[in-house]
Coordinates of C-alpha atoms and ligand atoms in Angstrom, one line a residue:
M1 CA -3.4 9.2 24.6
Q2 CA -0.5 7.6 22.6
N3 CA 1.9 10.1 21.0
K4 CA 0.2 13.0 22.7
E5 CA 3.1 15.4 22.0
V6 CA 2.6 14.9 18.3
Y7 CA -1.1 15.6 18.7
D8 CA -0.5 18.7 20.7
E9 CA 2.0 20.1 18.2
L10 CA -0.4 19.4 15.3
V11 CA -3.4 21.1 17.0
K12 CA -1.2 24.1 17.8
K13 CA 0.1 24.4 14.3
F14 CA -3.4 23.9 12.9
E15 CA -4.8 26.8 14.9
E16 CA -1.8 29.1 14.1
L17 CA -2.2 28.5 10.3
Y18 CA -5.9 28.2 9.9
G19 CA -7.1 30.5 12.8
R20 CA -9.5 27.9 14.2
K21 CA -9.5 24.6 16.0
P22 CA -9.8 21.4 13.9
E23 CA -13.3 19.9 14.0
I24 CA -12.0 16.3 13.7
V25 CA -8.7 14.6 14.4
A26 CA -8.0 11.0 13.6
Y27 CA -4.9 8.8 14.4
A28 CA -3.5 5.8 12.5
P29 CA -0.4 3.7 13.4
G30 CA 2.4 2.3 11.2
R31 CA 2.9 -1.5 11.1
I32 CA 5.5 -4.2 11.3
E33 CA 5.2 -7.3 9.2
V34 CA 6.1 -10.3 11.3
L35 CA 5.6 -13.3 9.0
G36 CA 4.2 -13.7 5.5
N37 CA 6.1 -11.6 2.9
H38 CA 4.6 -10.5 -0.4
T39 CA 1.7 -12.8 0.3
D40 CA -1.1 -10.2 0.5
Y41 CA -1.5 -9.6 -3.2
N42 CA -1.2 -13.4 -3.7
E43 CA -4.4 -13.7 -1.5
G44 CA -2.3 -15.4 1.2
Y45 CA -1.7 -15.0 4.9
V46 CA 0.2 -12.6 7.1
F47 CA 1.1 -11.9 10.7
S48 CA 1.6 -8.2 11.4
A49 CA 1.1 -5.7 14.1
A50 CA 0.2 -2.0 14.4
I51 CA 3.1 -0.2 16.1
D52 CA 3.2 2.5 18.8
K53 CA 4.1 5.3 16.3
G54 CA 1.7 6.9 14.0
T55 CA 0.2 9.9 12.2
F56 CA -2.6 12.3 13.1
F57 CA -4.8 14.1 10.6
A58 CA -6.7 17.2 11.7
V59 CA -9.4 18.7 9.5
S60 CA -12.2 21.3 9.4
A61 CA -14.8 22.0 6.7
S62 CA -14.3 25.0 4.5
D63 CA -17.2 27.2 3.3
D64 CA -16.7 26.7 -0.4
D65 CA -15.1 24.0 -2.6
S66 CA -11.5 25.0 -1.7
C67 CA -9.1 22.5 0.0
E68 CA -5.9 23.2 1.8
L69 CA -3.6 20.5 2.9
T70 CA -0.5 21.1 5.1
A71 CA 2.4 18.7 6.0
A72 CA 3.1 20.1 9.4
D73 CA 6.7 18.8 9.6
L74 CA 7.6 20.7 6.4
M75 CA 5.0 23.5 6.8
E76 CA 4.3 23.1 3.1
T77 CA 0.7 23.6 1.9
A78 CA -1.0 22.3 -1.2
K79 CA -4.1 24.1 -2.4
F80 CA -6.8 22.7 -4.8
T81 CA -10.5 22.5 -5.1
T82 CA -12.8 19.5 -4.8
K83 CA -13.3 19.8 -8.6
A84 CA -9.5 19.4 -9.3
V85 CA -8.3 16.5 -7.4
A86 CA -5.5 14.7 -9.3
P87 CA -2.1 13.1 -8.7
A88 CA 0.6 15.7 -8.1
K89 CA 4.1 15.7 -9.4
E90 CA 5.4 18.1 -6.8
M91 CA 5.0 17.9 -3.1
T92 CA 4.1 14.3 -3.7
W93 CA 3.3 13.6 0.0
Q94 CA -0.1 15.1 -0.8
N95 CA -1.0 12.1 -3.1
Y96 CA -1.7 9.8 -0.1
V97 CA -4.3 12.3 1.2
T98 CA -5.8 13.5 -2.1
G99 CA -5.9 9.9 -3.5
T100 CA -7.8 8.8 -0.3
F101 CA -10.2 11.8 -0.6
N102 CA -10.7 10.9 -4.3
W103 CA -11.7 7.3 -3.6
L104 CA -13.7 8.0 -0.5
F105 CA -16.0 9.7 -3.1
D106 CA -15.6 6.9 -5.6
G107 CA -13.4 8.9 -7.9
N108 CA -15.8 11.9 -7.9
P109 CA -14.7 14.3 -5.1
A110 CA -16.5 17.1 -7.0
S111 CA -19.6 15.6 -5.5
A112 CA -18.4 16.5 -1.9
R113 CA -20.7 19.2 -0.4
H114 CA -17.7 21.4 0.5
G115 CA -13.9 21.5 0.7
W116 CA -11.7 21.2 3.8
K117 CA -8.6 22.4 5.5
G118 CA -6.4 19.6 6.7
M119 CA -3.0 19.1 8.3
F120 CA -1.1 16.0 9.3
L121 CA 1.9 15.2 11.5
G122 CA 3.4 11.8 12.6
N123 CA 6.4 10.2 14.2
I124 CA 6.9 7.1 12.0
P125 CA 10.4 7.1 10.5
L126 CA 10.1 7.6 6.8
G127 CA 11.5 5.1 4.3
A128 CA 11.9 2.6 7.1
G129 CA 9.4 0.1 5.8
L130 CA 7.0 0.9 8.6
S131 CA 4.2 2.0 6.4
S132 CA 4.1 5.7 7.1
S133 CA 2.1 6.2 3.9
A134 CA -0.6 3.7 4.9
A135 CA -0.9 5.4 8.3
L136 CA -1.4 8.7 6.6
E137 CA -4.1 7.2 4.3
M138 CA -5.9 5.6 7.2
C139 CA -6.1 8.7 9.5
T140 CA -7.2 10.7 6.4
V141 CA -10.0 8.3 5.5
L142 CA -11.2 8.1 9.1
A143 CA -11.2 11.9 9.6
L144 CA -12.8 12.7 6.2
S145 CA -15.5 10.0 6.6
K146 CA -16.5 11.6 9.9
L147 CA -16.3 15.1 8.4
Y148 CA -18.7 14.2 5.6
G149 CA -20.8 11.7 7.6
I150 CA -19.9 8.8 5.3
D151 CA -20.3 5.3 6.9
K152 CA -17.8 2.7 5.7
D153 CA -16.5 -0.4 7.3
R154 CA -12.8 -0.7 8.1
T155 CA -11.9 -3.1 5.3
T156 CA -13.5 -0.7 2.7
M157 CA -11.5 2.2 4.2
A158 CA -8.3 0.1 3.9
K159 CA -9.2 -0.5 0.3
I160 CA -9.7 3.2 -0.3
G161 CA -6.1 3.8 0.9
Q162 CA -4.8 1.0 -1.3
K163 CA -6.5 2.5 -4.3
A164 CA -4.8 5.8 -3.5
E165 CA -1.5 4.0 -3.5
H166 CA -2.2 2.4 -6.9
T167 CA -3.5 5.4 -8.7
F168 CA -2.0 8.5 -7.0
A169 CA 1.2 7.3 -5.4
G170 CA 2.1 4.7 -8.1
C171 CA 2.8 1.7 -5.9
P172 CA 0.8 -1.5 -6.8
C173 CA 0.8 -2.7 -3.1
G174 CA -1.5 -5.3 -1.5
L175 CA -3.8 -4.5 1.4
L176 CA -1.5 -5.5 4.3
D177 CA -0.3 -2.1 5.4
Q178 CA -3.7 -0.4 5.5
A179 CA -5.4 -3.5 7.1
S180 CA -2.7 -3.7 9.8
S181 CA -3.2 0.0 10.6
M182 CA -6.9 -0.5 10.8
Y183 CA -7.1 -3.8 12.7
G184 CA -4.2 -3.6 15.1
A185 CA -4.8 -4.1 18.8
E186 CA -2.8 -3.5 21.9
G187 CA -0.4 -6.3 22.7
A188 CA -1.6 -8.4 19.7
L189 CA -0.6 -9.6 16.3
V190 CA -3.0 -9.3 13.4
K191 CA -3.5 -12.5 11.5
S192 CA -4.8 -11.7 8.0
D193 CA -6.3 -13.8 5.3
F194 CA -6.2 -11.8 2.2
R195 CA -8.5 -14.1 0.3
T196 CA -11.5 -13.7 2.6
N197 CA -10.3 -10.4 4.1
E198 CA -10.7 -11.8 7.7
F199 CA -8.6 -10.1 10.3
E200 CA -8.1 -11.8 13.6
T201 CA -6.1 -10.6 16.6
V202 CA -3.8 -13.0 18.5
S203 CA -2.5 -11.8 21.9
M204 CA 1.1 -12.0 22.7
G205 CA 2.5 -12.5 26.2
P206 CA 4.6 -10.0 28.1
S207 CA 7.7 -12.1 27.8
V208 CA 8.2 -11.3 24.1
A209 CA 8.6 -8.1 22.1
F210 CA 9.6 -6.9 18.7
M211 CA 12.7 -4.9 17.9
M212 CA 12.8 -3.0 14.6
V213 CA 16.3 -2.4 13.2
K214 CA 16.3 0.2 10.6
S215 CA 19.1 -0.1 8.1
N216 CA 20.3 2.9 6.2
A217 CA 19.6 1.3 2.9
K218 CA 17.0 3.3 1.0
H219 CA 13.6 1.7 0.7
A220 CA 11.3 2.9 -2.1
L221 CA 8.6 0.7 -3.5
V222 CA 7.6 3.1 -6.3
D223 CA 10.8 2.5 -8.4
G224 CA 9.6 -0.7 -10.1
A225 CA 11.2 -3.6 -8.1
Y226 CA 8.1 -4.2 -6.1
A227 CA 5.9 -4.0 -9.3
S228 CA 8.2 -6.5 -11.1
R229 CA 7.9 -9.0 -8.2
R230 CA 4.1 -8.7 -8.2
Q231 CA 4.1 -9.3 -12.0
A232 CA 6.2 -12.4 -11.7
C233 CA 3.8 -13.8 -9.1
E234 CA 0.8 -13.1 -11.3
D235 CA 2.6 -14.7 -14.3
A236 CA 3.3 -17.8 -12.2
A237 CA -0.3 -18.1 -11.0
K238 CA -1.5 -18.0 -14.7
Y239 CA 1.0 -20.8 -15.5
F240 CA -0.1 -23.0 -12.6
A241 CA -3.8 -22.3 -13.6
G242 CA -2.9 -23.9 -16.9
V243 CA -1.1 -27.0 -15.7
L244 CA -2.8 -28.0 -12.4
R245 CA -6.2 -29.8 -12.6
K246 CA -7.8 -27.5 -10.0
P247 CA -8.9 -23.9 -9.9
V248 CA -6.0 -21.5 -9.5
T249 CA -6.4 -17.7 -9.4
H250 CA -3.5 -16.7 -7.2
L251 CA -0.4 -18.4 -5.8
R252 CA -2.4 -19.0 -2.6
D253 CA -3.9 -22.0 -4.5
V254 CA -0.5 -23.6 -5.2
T255 CA 1.2 -25.9 -2.8
M256 CA 5.0 -26.4 -2.3
A257 CA 4.7 -29.9 -3.7
E258 CA 3.0 -28.6 -6.8
W259 CA 5.7 -26.0 -7.3
V260 CA 8.4 -28.7 -7.1
L261 CA 6.6 -30.9 -9.6
Y262 CA 5.7 -28.2 -12.2
R263 CA 8.3 -25.5 -11.8
G264 CA 10.2 -26.8 -14.8
G265 CA 7.7 -25.0 -17.1
L266 CA 8.5 -21.6 -15.7
S267 CA 11.5 -19.4 -16.4
E268 CA 14.2 -19.8 -13.7
T269 CA 13.5 -16.3 -12.3
T270 CA 9.7 -16.6 -12.3
A271 CA 10.0 -20.0 -10.5
K272 CA 12.3 -18.4 -7.8
R273 CA 9.8 -15.5 -7.3
A274 CA 6.8 -17.8 -7.1
V275 CA 8.2 -20.1 -4.4
H276 CA 8.5 -17.3 -1.9
P277 CA 4.9 -16.5 -1.3
I278 CA 4.0 -20.2 -1.5
G279 CA 6.5 -21.0 1.3
E280 CA 5.4 -17.9 3.3
D281 CA 1.8 -19.0 3.3
E282 CA 2.9 -22.4 4.8
R283 CA 5.1 -20.7 7.4
V284 CA 2.3 -18.4 8.5
L285 CA -0.1 -21.4 9.0
Q286 CA 2.6 -23.3 10.9
G287 CA 3.4 -20.2 12.9
A288 CA -0.2 -19.8 14.0
A289 CA -0.1 -23.3 15.5
L290 CA 3.2 -22.6 17.2
L291 CA 2.0 -19.4 18.7
E292 CA -1.0 -21.2 20.1
K293 CA 1.4 -23.6 21.9
G294 CA 3.5 -20.6 23.0
D295 CA 6.5 -22.0 21.2
L296 CA 8.3 -18.8 20.4
K297 CA 11.6 -20.4 19.5
S298 CA 10.1 -22.4 16.7
F299 CA 8.0 -19.4 15.6
G300 CA 11.3 -17.4 15.4
A301 CA 12.9 -20.1 13.3
L302 CA 10.2 -19.6 10.8
M303 CA 11.1 -15.9 10.7
Y304 CA 14.7 -16.8 9.9
D305 CA 13.5 -19.2 7.1
S306 CA 11.3 -16.4 5.8
H307 CA 14.4 -14.1 5.5
E308 CA 16.4 -16.9 3.7
S309 CA 13.6 -17.2 1.2
S310 CA 13.6 -13.4 0.6
R311 CA 17.4 -13.5 0.3
N312 CA 17.7 -16.5 -2.1
W313 CA 14.4 -16.7 -4.0
F314 CA 12.5 -13.4 -4.0
E315 CA 15.7 -11.4 -4.0
N316 CA 14.1 -8.5 -2.2
S317 CA 16.7 -8.3 0.6
C318 CA 20.0 -6.4 0.5
E319 CA 23.5 -6.6 2.1
E320 CA 22.4 -4.4 5.0
L321 CA 19.3 -6.4 5.9
D322 CA 21.2 -9.7 5.6
A323 CA 23.9 -8.4 7.9
I324 CA 21.3 -7.5 10.6
V325 CA 19.7 -10.9 10.4
D326 CA 23.1 -12.7 10.5
A327 CA 24.1 -10.7 13.5
A328 CA 20.7 -11.5 15.2
K329 CA 21.3 -15.2 14.7
A330 CA 24.3 -15.2 17.0
I331 CA 22.3 -13.6 19.9
P332 CA 20.4 -16.2 22.1
E333 CA 17.8 -13.7 23.3
V334 CA 16.7 -13.1 19.7
Y335 CA 14.2 -15.8 18.7
G336 CA 13.9 -14.8 15.0
A337 CA 14.6 -12.1 12.5
R338 CA 13.6 -11.2 9.0
L339 CA 13.1 -8.3 6.7
S340 CA 9.8 -6.6 7.1
G341 CA 7.6 -5.2 4.3
G342 CA 8.5 -4.7 0.7
G343 CA 12.2 -5.1 1.2
F344 CA 15.0 -3.7 -0.9
G345 CA 16.1 -1.7 2.2
G346 CA 14.1 -0.5 5.1
S347 CA 14.0 -2.4 8.4
C348 CA 14.3 -5.9 9.9
C349 CA 11.8 -7.2 12.5
L350 CA 13.3 -9.2 15.4
L351 CA 11.3 -11.3 17.9
V352 CA 13.2 -10.7 21.2
D353 CA 13.2 -11.2 24.9
P354 CA 12.6 -7.6 26.0
S355 CA 14.7 -7.9 29.1
A356 CA 17.8 -8.2 26.8
A357 CA 16.9 -5.3 24.5
D358 CA 19.9 -3.1 25.3
K359 CA 22.3 -6.0 24.8
I360 CA 20.7 -6.9 21.5
A361 CA 20.8 -3.4 20.2
A362 CA 24.4 -2.9 21.2
Q363 CA 25.6 -6.1 19.6
I364 CA 23.7 -5.5 16.3
T365 CA 24.9 -1.9 16.2
K366 CA 28.5 -3.0 16.7
E367 CA 28.5 -5.5 13.9
Y368 CA 26.6 -3.3 11.5
K369 CA 28.9 -0.4 12.1
A370 CA 32.0 -2.6 11.6
K371 CA 30.6 -3.5 8.1
F372 CA 29.0 -0.3 6.9
G373 CA 30.5 2.5 8.9
D374 CA 27.2 3.9 10.1
E375 CA 24.7 2.8 12.8
P376 CA 21.3 1.3 12.3
V377 CA 18.4 2.5 14.5
C378 CA 17.1 -0.1 16.9
S379 CA 13.8 0.4 18.6
L380 CA 11.6 -1.8 20.8
I381 CA 8.1 -1.9 19.3
K382 CA 4.9 -2.3 21.3
P383 CA 2.0 -3.8 19.3
S384 CA -0.7 -1.1 19.7
Q385 CA -4.2 -0.1 19.0
G386 CA -5.3 0.4 15.4
A387 CA -6.6 3.6 13.7
H388 CA -9.2 5.6 15.6
L389 CA -10.8 9.0 15.9
V390 CA -9.3 11.2 18.7
Ligands
GLA401 C1 4.7 -3.6 1.2 C2 3.3 -3.5 0.5 C3 2.4 -4.5 1.1 C4 3.0 -5.9 1.1 C5 4.4 -5.9 1.7 C6 5.2 -7.2 1.5 O1 4.6 -3.2 2.5 O2 2.8 -2.2 0.7 O3 1.2 -4.5 0.5 O4 3.0 -6.5 -0.2 O5 5.2 -4.8 1.0 O6 4.6 -8.2 2.2

């Protein structure tokens, strides 16, 4: 079992606190975003992967309508009943779980036959842009579905987690993080189409791996920058729907050539925001063809282009992430690098030759330290299996 030490610690703490073994345990991994940035809510394409770090959620039914939820790393417990499930202002970590519980019951958790005692523990670094919150939602939805005997497909479960983000955690995210956690597979990338919600896995050979480099720049998507980018994309889509003689509902429907011709009618800022997901969609489709041919160098070049687009157009990068990508460009064993996920801090995702991992980590750490005084965290990531019951 992957991350067995985390599982063992969780089960031990569960028994100590609740005086019984959990009935059900589920696991869900974090994710890296490899190509396709801020395309998901524009109904576009993404390459991502589930990572080898994740979160376990352990749960047992209670006899009445009471619920207890414990964050095992903090040993803090939230108590509520099935009749009073609402977004919390304190111990806000609970919102990912309670929001998921709420939407598993279509917003009416009071209809649940009984309450539950739950506890979770994971090893995904927080605030690193590796979707620890989606992992928590996905292990919660799997475990609670099993507990109540509710049968939902994986895409529906992913959407339940997304709804929890929107309404309980306050982040208007797309479906990427939850879908990657649900559909990840060992040694494979997930290629997602967020118009049709088709999720396909693409195997990667052993000669290539990902390295995540976590900057120390804070990454928080609930503070408005993410929401303002999403709004700009939606405004742009409305504009293109008005000027193009074809149906447009999302930026997915707009080509680069159309953007060039019609951008003049948009404000400078909205035009800059819109071109990013449009370019990213094209890069993911080109990338898919390159992966099929095994052309990693050219695929990596698209990752560098993606970062430039974030840096210059979408403005969701920052000094620290730019420095990591710039350092990566000088290392021949790195094929490509870009920010991963929402941006504004967090981590970069590097496509690397795994046999040179130590050299790459040392070089990037040296340059980052010279600039910022502290060290980034470099870790080799193995694309891994998606969420499952344990
Ligand atoms: C965050 C969001 C995702 C997606 C990415 C950017 O991770 O949660 O839905 O929009 O940013 O691609």
